[in-house]
Tab-separated table of C-alpha atoms and ligand atoms in Angstrom:
chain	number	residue	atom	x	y	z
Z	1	UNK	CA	-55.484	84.180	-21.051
Z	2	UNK	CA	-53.990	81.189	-19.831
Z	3	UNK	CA	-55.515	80.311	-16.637
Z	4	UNK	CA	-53.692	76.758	-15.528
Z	5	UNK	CA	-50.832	76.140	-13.906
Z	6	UNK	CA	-48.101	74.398	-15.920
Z	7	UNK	CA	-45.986	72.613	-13.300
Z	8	UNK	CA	-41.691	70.763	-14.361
Z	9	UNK	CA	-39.042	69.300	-12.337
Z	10	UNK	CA	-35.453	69.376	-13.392
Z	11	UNK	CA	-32.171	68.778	-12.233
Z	12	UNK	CA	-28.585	70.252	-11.795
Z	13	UNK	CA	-25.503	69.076	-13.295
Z	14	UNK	CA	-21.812	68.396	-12.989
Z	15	UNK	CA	-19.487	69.903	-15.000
Z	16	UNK	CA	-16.588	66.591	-16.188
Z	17	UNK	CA	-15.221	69.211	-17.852
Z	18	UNK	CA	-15.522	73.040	-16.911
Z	19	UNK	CA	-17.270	76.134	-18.619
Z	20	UNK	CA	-14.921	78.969	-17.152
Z	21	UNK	CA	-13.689	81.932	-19.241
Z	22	UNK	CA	-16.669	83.710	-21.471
Z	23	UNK	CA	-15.740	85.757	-25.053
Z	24	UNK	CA	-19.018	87.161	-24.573
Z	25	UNK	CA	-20.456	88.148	-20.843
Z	26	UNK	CA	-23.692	89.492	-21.956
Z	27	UNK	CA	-24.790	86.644	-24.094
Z	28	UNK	CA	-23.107	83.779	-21.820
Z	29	UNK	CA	-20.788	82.482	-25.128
Z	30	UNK	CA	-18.189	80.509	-23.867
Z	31	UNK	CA	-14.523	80.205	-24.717
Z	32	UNK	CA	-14.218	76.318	-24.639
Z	33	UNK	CA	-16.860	73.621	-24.869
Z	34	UNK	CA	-18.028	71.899	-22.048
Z	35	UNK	CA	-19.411	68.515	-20.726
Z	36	UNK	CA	-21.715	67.697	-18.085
Z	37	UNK	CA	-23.733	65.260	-16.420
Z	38	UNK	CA	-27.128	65.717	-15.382
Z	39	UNK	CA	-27.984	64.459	-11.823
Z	40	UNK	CA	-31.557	62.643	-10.409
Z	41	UNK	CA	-32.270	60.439	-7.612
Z	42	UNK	CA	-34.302	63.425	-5.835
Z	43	UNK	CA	-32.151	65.902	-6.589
Z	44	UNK	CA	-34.669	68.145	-8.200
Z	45	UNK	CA	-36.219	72.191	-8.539
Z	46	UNK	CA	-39.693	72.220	-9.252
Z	47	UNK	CA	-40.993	75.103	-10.842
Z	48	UNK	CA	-44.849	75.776	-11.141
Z	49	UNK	CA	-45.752	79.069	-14.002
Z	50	UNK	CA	-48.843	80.525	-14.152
Z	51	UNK	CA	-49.781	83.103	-16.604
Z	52	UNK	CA	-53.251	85.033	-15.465
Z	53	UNK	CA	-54.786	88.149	-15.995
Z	54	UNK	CA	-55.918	88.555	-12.635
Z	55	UNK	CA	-52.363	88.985	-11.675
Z	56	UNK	CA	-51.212	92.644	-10.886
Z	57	UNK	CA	-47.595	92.082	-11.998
Z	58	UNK	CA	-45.096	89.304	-12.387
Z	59	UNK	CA	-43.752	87.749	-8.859
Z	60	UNK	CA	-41.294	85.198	-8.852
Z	61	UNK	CA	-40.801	83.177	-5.581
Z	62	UNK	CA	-37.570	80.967	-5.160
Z	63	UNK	CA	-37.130	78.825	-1.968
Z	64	UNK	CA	-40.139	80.696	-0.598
Z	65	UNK	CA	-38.376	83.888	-0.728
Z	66	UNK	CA	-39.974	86.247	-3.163
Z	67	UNK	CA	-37.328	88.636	-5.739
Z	68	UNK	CA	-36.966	91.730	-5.921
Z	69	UNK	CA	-37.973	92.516	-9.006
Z	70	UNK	CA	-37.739	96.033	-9.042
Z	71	UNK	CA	-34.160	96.289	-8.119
Z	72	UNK	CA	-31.552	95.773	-11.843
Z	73	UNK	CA	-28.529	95.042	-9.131
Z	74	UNK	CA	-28.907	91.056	-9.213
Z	75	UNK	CA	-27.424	90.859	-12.453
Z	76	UNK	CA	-29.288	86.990	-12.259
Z	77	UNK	CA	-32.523	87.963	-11.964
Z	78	UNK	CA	-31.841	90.963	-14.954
Z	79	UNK	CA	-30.684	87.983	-17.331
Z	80	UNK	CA	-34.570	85.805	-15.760
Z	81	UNK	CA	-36.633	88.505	-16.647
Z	82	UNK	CA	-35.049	89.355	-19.728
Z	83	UNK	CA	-35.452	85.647	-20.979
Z	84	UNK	CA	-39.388	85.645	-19.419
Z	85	UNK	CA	-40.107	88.666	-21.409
Z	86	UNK	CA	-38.428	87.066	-24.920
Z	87	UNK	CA	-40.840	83.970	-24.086
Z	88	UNK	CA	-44.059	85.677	-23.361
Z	89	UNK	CA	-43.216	88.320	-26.042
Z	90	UNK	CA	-42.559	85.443	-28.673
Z	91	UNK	CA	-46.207	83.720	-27.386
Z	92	UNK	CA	-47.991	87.401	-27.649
Z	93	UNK	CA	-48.939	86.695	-23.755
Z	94	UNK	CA	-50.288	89.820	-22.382
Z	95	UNK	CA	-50.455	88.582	-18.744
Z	96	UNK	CA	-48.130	88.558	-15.850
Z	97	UNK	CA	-46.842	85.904	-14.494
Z	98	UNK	CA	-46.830	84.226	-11.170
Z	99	UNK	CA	-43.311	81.756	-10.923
Z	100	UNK	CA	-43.156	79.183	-7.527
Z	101	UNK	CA	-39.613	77.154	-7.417
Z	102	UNK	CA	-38.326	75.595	-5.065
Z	103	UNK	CA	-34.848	72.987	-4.993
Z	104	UNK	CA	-34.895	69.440	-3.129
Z	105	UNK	CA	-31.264	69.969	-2.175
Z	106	UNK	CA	-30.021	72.012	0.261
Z	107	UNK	CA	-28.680	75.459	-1.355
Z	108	UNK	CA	-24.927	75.306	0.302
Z	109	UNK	CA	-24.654	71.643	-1.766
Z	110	UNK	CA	-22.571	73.241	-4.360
Z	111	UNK	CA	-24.748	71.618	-6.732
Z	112	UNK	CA	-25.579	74.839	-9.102
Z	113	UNK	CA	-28.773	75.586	-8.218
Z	114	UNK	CA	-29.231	78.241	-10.535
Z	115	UNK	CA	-28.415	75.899	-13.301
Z	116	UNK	CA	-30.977	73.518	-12.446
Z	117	UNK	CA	-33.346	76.910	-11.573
Z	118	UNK	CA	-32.667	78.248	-15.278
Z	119	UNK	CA	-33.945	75.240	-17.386
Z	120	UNK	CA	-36.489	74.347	-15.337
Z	121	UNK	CA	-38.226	77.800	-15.560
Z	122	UNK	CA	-37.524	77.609	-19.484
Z	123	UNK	CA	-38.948	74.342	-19.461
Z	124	UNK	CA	-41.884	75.583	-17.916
Z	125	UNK	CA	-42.476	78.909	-19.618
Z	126	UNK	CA	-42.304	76.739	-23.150
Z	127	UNK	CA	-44.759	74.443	-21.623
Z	128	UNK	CA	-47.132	77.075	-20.215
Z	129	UNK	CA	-47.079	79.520	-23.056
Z	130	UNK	CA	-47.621	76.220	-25.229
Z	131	UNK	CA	-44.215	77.708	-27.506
Z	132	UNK	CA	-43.196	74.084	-28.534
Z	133	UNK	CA	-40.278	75.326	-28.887
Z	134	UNK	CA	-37.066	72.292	-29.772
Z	135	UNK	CA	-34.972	71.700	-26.683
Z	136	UNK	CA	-31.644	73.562	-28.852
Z	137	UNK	CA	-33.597	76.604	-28.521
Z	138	UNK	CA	-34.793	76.018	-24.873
Z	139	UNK	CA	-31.092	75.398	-23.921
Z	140	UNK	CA	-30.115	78.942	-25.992
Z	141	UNK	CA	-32.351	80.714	-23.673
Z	142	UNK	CA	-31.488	78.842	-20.470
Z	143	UNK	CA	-28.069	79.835	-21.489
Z	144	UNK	CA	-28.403	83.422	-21.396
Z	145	UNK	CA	-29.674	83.387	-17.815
Z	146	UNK	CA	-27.221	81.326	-16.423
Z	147	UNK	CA	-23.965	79.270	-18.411
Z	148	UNK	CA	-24.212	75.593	-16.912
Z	149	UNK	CA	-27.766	76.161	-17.090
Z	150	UNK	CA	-27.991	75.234	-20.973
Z	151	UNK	CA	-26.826	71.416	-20.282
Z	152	UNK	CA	-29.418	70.851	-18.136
Z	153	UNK	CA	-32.009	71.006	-20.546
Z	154	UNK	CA	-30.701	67.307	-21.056
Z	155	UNK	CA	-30.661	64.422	-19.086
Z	156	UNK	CA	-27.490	62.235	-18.952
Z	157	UNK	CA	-24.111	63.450	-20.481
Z	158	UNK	CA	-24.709	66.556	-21.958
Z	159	UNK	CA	-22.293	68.765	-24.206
Z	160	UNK	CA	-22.197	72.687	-24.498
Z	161	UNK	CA	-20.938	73.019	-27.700
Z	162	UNK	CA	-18.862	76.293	-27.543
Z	163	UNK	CA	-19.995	77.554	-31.039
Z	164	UNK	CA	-18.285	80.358	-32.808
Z	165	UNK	CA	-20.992	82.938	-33.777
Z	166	UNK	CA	-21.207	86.109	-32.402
Z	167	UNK	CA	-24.913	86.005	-31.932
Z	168	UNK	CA	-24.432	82.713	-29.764
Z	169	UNK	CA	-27.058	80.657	-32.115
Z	170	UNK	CA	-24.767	77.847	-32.348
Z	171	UNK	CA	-23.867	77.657	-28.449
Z	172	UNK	CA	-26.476	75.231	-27.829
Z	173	UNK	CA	-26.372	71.681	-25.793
Z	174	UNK	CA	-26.661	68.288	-26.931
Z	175	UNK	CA	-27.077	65.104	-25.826
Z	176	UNK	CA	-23.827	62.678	-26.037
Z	177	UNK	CA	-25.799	59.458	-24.384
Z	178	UNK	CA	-28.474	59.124	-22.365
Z	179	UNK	CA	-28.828	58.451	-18.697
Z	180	UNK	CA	-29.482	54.783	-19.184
Z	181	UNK	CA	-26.541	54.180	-21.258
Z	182	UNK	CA	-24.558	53.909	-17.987
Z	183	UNK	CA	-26.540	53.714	-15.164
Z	184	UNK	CA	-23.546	52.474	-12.551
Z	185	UNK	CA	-21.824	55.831	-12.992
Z	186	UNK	CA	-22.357	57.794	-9.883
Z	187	UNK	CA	-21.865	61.380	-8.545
Z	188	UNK	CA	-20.869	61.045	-5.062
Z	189	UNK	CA	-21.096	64.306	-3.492
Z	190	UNK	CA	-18.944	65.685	-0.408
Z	191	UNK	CA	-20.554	68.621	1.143
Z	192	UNK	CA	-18.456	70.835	2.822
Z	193	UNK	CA	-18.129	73.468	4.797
Z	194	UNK	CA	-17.489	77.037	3.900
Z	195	UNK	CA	-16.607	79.892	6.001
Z	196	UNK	CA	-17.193	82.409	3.987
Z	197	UNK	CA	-19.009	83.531	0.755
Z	198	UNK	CA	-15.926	83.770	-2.724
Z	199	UNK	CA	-15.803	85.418	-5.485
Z	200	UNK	CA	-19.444	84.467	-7.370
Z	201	UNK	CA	-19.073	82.774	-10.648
Z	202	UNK	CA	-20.288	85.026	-12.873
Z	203	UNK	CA	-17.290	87.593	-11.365
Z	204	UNK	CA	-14.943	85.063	-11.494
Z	205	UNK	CA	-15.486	83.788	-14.853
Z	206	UNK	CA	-14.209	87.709	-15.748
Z	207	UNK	CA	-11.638	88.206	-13.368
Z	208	UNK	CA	-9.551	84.790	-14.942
Z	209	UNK	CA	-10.116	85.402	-18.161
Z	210	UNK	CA	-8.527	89.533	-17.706
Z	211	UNK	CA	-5.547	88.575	-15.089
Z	212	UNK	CA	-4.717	85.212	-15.378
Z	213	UNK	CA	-1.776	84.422	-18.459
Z	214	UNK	CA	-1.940	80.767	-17.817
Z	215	UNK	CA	-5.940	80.929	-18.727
Z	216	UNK	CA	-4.406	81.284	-22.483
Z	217	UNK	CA	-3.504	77.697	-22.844
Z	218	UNK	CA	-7.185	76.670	-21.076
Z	219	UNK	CA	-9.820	77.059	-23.952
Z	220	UNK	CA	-7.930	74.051	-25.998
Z	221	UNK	CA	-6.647	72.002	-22.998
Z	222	UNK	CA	-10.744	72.393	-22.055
Z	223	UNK	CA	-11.208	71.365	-25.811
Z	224	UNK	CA	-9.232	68.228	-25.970
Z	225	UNK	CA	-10.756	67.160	-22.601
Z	226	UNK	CA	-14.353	67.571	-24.320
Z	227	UNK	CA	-13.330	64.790	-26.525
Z	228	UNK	CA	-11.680	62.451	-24.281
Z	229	UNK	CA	-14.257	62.320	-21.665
Z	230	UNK	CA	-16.879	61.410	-24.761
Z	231	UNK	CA	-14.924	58.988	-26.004
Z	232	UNK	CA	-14.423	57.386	-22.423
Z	233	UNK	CA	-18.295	57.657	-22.070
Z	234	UNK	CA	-18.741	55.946	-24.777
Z	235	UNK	CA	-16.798	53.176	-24.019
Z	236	UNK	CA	-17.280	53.253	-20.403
Z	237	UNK	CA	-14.012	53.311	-19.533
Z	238	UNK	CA	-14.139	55.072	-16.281
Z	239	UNK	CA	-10.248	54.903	-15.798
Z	240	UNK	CA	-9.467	57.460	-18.169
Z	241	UNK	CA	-12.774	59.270	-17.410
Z	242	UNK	CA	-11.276	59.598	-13.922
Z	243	UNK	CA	-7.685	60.746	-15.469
Z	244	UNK	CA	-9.699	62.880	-17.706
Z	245	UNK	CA	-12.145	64.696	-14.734
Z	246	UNK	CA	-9.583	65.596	-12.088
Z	247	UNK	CA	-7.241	66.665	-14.994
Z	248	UNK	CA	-9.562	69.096	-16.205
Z	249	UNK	CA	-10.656	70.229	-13.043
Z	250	UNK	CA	-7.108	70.752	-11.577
Z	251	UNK	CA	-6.839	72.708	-14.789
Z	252	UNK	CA	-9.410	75.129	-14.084
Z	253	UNK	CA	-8.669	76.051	-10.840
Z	254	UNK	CA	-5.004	76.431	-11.603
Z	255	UNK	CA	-6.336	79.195	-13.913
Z	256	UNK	CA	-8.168	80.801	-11.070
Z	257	UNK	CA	-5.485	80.778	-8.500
Z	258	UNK	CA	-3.464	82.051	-11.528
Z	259	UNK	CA	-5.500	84.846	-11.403
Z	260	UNK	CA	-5.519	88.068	-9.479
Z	261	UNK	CA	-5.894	88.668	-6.559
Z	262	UNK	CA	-5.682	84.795	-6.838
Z	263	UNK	CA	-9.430	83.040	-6.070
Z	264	UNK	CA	-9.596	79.852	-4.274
Z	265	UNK	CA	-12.506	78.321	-4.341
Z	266	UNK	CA	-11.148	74.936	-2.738
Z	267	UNK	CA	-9.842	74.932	0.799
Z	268	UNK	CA	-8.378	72.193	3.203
Z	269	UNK	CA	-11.125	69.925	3.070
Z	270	UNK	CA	-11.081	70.002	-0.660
Z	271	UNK	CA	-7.610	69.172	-0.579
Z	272	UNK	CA	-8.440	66.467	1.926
Z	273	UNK	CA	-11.279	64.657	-0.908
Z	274	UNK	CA	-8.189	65.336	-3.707
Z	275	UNK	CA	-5.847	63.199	-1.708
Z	276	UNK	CA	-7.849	60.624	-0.305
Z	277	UNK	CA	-8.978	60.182	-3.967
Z	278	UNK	CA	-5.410	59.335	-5.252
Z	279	UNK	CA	-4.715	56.804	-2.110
Z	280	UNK	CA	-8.183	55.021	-3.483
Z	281	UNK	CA	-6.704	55.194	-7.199
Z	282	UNK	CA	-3.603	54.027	-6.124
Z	283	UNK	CA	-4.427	50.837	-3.896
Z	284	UNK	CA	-6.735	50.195	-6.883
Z	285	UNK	CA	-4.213	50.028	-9.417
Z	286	UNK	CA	-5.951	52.163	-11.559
Z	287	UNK	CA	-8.240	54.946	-11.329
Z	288	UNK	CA	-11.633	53.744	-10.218
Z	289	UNK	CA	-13.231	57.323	-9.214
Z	290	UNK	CA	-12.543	61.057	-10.412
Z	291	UNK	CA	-12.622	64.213	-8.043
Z	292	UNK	CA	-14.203	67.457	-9.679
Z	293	UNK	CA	-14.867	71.006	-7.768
Z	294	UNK	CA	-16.904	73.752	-9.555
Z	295	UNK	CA	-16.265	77.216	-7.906
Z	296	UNK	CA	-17.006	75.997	-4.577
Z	297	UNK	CA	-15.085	73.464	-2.151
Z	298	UNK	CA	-17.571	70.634	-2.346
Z	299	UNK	CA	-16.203	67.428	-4.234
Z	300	UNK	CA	-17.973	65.557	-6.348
Z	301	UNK	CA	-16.275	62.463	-6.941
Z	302	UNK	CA	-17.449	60.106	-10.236
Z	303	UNK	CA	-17.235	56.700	-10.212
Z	304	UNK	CA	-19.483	53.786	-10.371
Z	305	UNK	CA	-22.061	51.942	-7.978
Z	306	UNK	CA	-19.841	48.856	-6.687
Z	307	UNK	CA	-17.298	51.349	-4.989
Z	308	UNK	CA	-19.951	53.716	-3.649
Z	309	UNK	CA	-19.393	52.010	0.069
Z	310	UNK	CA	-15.636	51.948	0.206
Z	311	UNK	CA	-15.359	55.842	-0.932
Z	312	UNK	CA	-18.086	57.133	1.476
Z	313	UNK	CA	-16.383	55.564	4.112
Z	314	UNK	CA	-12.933	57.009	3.080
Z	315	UNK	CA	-14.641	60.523	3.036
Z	316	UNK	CA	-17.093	60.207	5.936
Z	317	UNK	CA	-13.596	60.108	7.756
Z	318	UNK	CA	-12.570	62.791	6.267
Z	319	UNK	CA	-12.489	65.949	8.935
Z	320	UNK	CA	-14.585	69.256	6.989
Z	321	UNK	CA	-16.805	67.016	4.925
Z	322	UNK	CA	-20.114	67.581	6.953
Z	323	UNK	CA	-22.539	65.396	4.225
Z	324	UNK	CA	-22.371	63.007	1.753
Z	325	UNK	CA	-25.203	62.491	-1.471
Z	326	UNK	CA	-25.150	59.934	-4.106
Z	327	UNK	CA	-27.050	60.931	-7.606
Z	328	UNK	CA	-26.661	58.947	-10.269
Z	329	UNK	CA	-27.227	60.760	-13.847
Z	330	UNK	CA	-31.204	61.524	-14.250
Z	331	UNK	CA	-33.411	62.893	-17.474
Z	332	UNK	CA	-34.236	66.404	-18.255
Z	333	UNK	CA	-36.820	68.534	-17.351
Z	334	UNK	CA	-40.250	67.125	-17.263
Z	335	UNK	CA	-43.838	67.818	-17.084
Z	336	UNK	CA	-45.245	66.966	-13.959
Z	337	UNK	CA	-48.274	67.250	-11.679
Z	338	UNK	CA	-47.468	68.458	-8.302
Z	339	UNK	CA	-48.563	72.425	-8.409
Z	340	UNK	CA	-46.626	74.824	-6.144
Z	341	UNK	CA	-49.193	77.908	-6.664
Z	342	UNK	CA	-51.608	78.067	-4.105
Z	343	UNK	CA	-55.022	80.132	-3.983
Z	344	UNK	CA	-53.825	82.014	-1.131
Z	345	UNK	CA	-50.629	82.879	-3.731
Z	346	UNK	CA	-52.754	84.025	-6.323
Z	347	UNK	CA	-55.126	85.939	-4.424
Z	348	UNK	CA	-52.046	87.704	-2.605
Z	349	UNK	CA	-50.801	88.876	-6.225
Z	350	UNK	CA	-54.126	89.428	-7.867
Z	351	UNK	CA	-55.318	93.037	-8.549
Z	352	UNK	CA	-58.144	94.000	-5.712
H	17	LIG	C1	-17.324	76.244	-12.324
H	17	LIG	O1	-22.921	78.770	-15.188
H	17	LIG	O2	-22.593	79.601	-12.820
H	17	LIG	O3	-19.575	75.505	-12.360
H	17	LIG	O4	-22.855	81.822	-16.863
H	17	LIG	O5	-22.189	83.351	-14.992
H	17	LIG	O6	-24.165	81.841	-14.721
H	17	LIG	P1	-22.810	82.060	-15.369
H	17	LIG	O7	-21.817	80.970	-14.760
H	17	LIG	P2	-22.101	79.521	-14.223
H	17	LIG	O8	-20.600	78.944	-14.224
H	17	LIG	C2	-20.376	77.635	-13.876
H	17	LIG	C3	-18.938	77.378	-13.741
H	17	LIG	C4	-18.564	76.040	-13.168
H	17	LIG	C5	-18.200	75.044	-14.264
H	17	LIG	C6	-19.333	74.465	-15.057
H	17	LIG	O9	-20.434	74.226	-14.513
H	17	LIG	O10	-19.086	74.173	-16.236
């Protein structure tokens, strides 16, 4: 029995160019590669695992809410346990488990908490159950519970290399460069607000991929993105990284309005950051900044440090866009001290 806590922090990340469209839905196998960066500056989940035999059954609590583990309708939470059982199965752990998460950023920031949810718990569970396991088979397993998720096993720009086998062993993610290679590129996000709940990714993901004919001509488009975007990484060359982004994301949700009924994730405001965007390109003479939406209206617009001022103040004027963050890209998941499991936790689960 394992009696300490083992306590990570990780981080969500931005998709420069989109995972949408899956060839397998149980396994999370993608059609197209993808390419992300993984945010910091406080944006964080920390997730505290503690395996003990005192416990009288696994409890998992997110945000201070605990799941409903009993219930097999949160398809989410199915995909969790699943990979939780794989992990303590693999590590012949006979306990149960207690899980405490919890996100630094508000969960309406459109910033994919489950993503940043997912690794961190693998990360975790690998370090509590002492698995060692290599960080491509951390991000196989992160992958299963949620897509995006995989990527941010990494830290800085991270691809999800779409892999063609049918067992999804070579739909792993990689780092491309670190997240000191270029520390002046920036995520600036533009929180806004959202009457009502859409369709949820996982649904949509489905839906576009059935209904929509344009989706067809996506997986390559998505491919031949992949590769530009690297090689304006590599060369930070953040005009055509900003040509690249906002093509690839106008792409995407062209699919999903394509589909049907049509879903639109991005509404007036959205529109709003799009616009404003080109006006900033434009008086620039080039394209200093990129817009990107993932199913959700909030932009996140890339660019780098020296025109963080002038673009907050374009959107801060902008009327729907209720808050602004700035991340720039941050590591992976690490170990780290601060323990979320209390005594009074334990005792609450513990067998009497
Ligand atoms: C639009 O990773 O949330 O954010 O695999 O069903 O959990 P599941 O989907 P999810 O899809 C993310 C889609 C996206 C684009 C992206 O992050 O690449």
């Amino acid at each position: 029995m394992l009696d300490n806590a083992y306590n990570a922090s990780g981080s969500p990340n931005i998709a420069l160019v989109k995972y949408w469209g899956r060839r397998d839905d149980a396994l999370n196998l993608p059609n197209n590669s993808s390419l992300s960066m993984t945010l910091g500056d406080g944006l964080t989940t920390t997730t505290s695992v503690l395996f003990s035999s005192k416990l009288k059954e696994d409890a998992i609590y997110i945000n201070e809410k605990k799941l409903d583990l009993s219930s097999a309708t949160n398809e989410k939470s199915g995909f969790m346990l699943k990979a939780i059982n794989y992990m303590r199965s693999a590590a012949k752990m006979d306990s149960h488990l207690l899980v405490v998460s919890k996100n630094s950023f508000p969960s309406d920031a459109g910033l994919a908490s489950s993503a940043s949810g997912a690794a961190t718990l693998v990360y975790a569970l690998n370090g509590a159950l002492e698995l060692n396991r290599p960080t491509k088979e951390l991000s196989i397993i992160a992958r299963q519970i949620s897509g995006s998720a995989c990527r941010s096993l990494l830290g800085g720009i991270v691809k999800w290399n779409k892999g063609s086998m049918g067992d999804g062993s070579d739909s792993f993610a990689e780092q491309i460069v670190s997240e000191h290679y270029w520390p002046e590129l920036i995520d600036i996000i533009a929180m806004v607000s959202e009457s009502k709940k859409k369709v949820s990714s996982s649904e949509g993901h489905k839906a576009t991929v059935r209904t929509s004919p344009l989706y067809k001509a996506r997986p390559s488009i998505a491919e031949a993105s992949v590769s530009r975007v690297i090689d304006a990484v590599k060369a930070k060359d953040i005009n055509s990284l900003s040509e690249a982004v906002m093509r690839d994301s106008n792409n995407m949700h062209a699919t999903m309005l394509d589909s049907w009924p049509p879903i639109m994730y991005l509404n007036d405001a959205s529109k709003a950051i799009i616009e404003t965007v080109h006006e900033i390109n434009a008086s620039h003479g080039e394209n200093i900044a990129g817009y990107t939406f993932d199913a959700g209206p909030n932009g996140h617009i890339i660019t780098l440090r020296k025109y963080e001022n002038e673009i907050r103040e374009r959107l801060s004027k902008l009327s729907g866009v209720s808050n602004i963050m700035v991340s720039s890209s941050g590591p992976g998941p690490s170990r780290i001290s601060e323990c979320l499991i209390t005594d009074d936790l334990i005792a609450e689960n513990s067998k009497v």
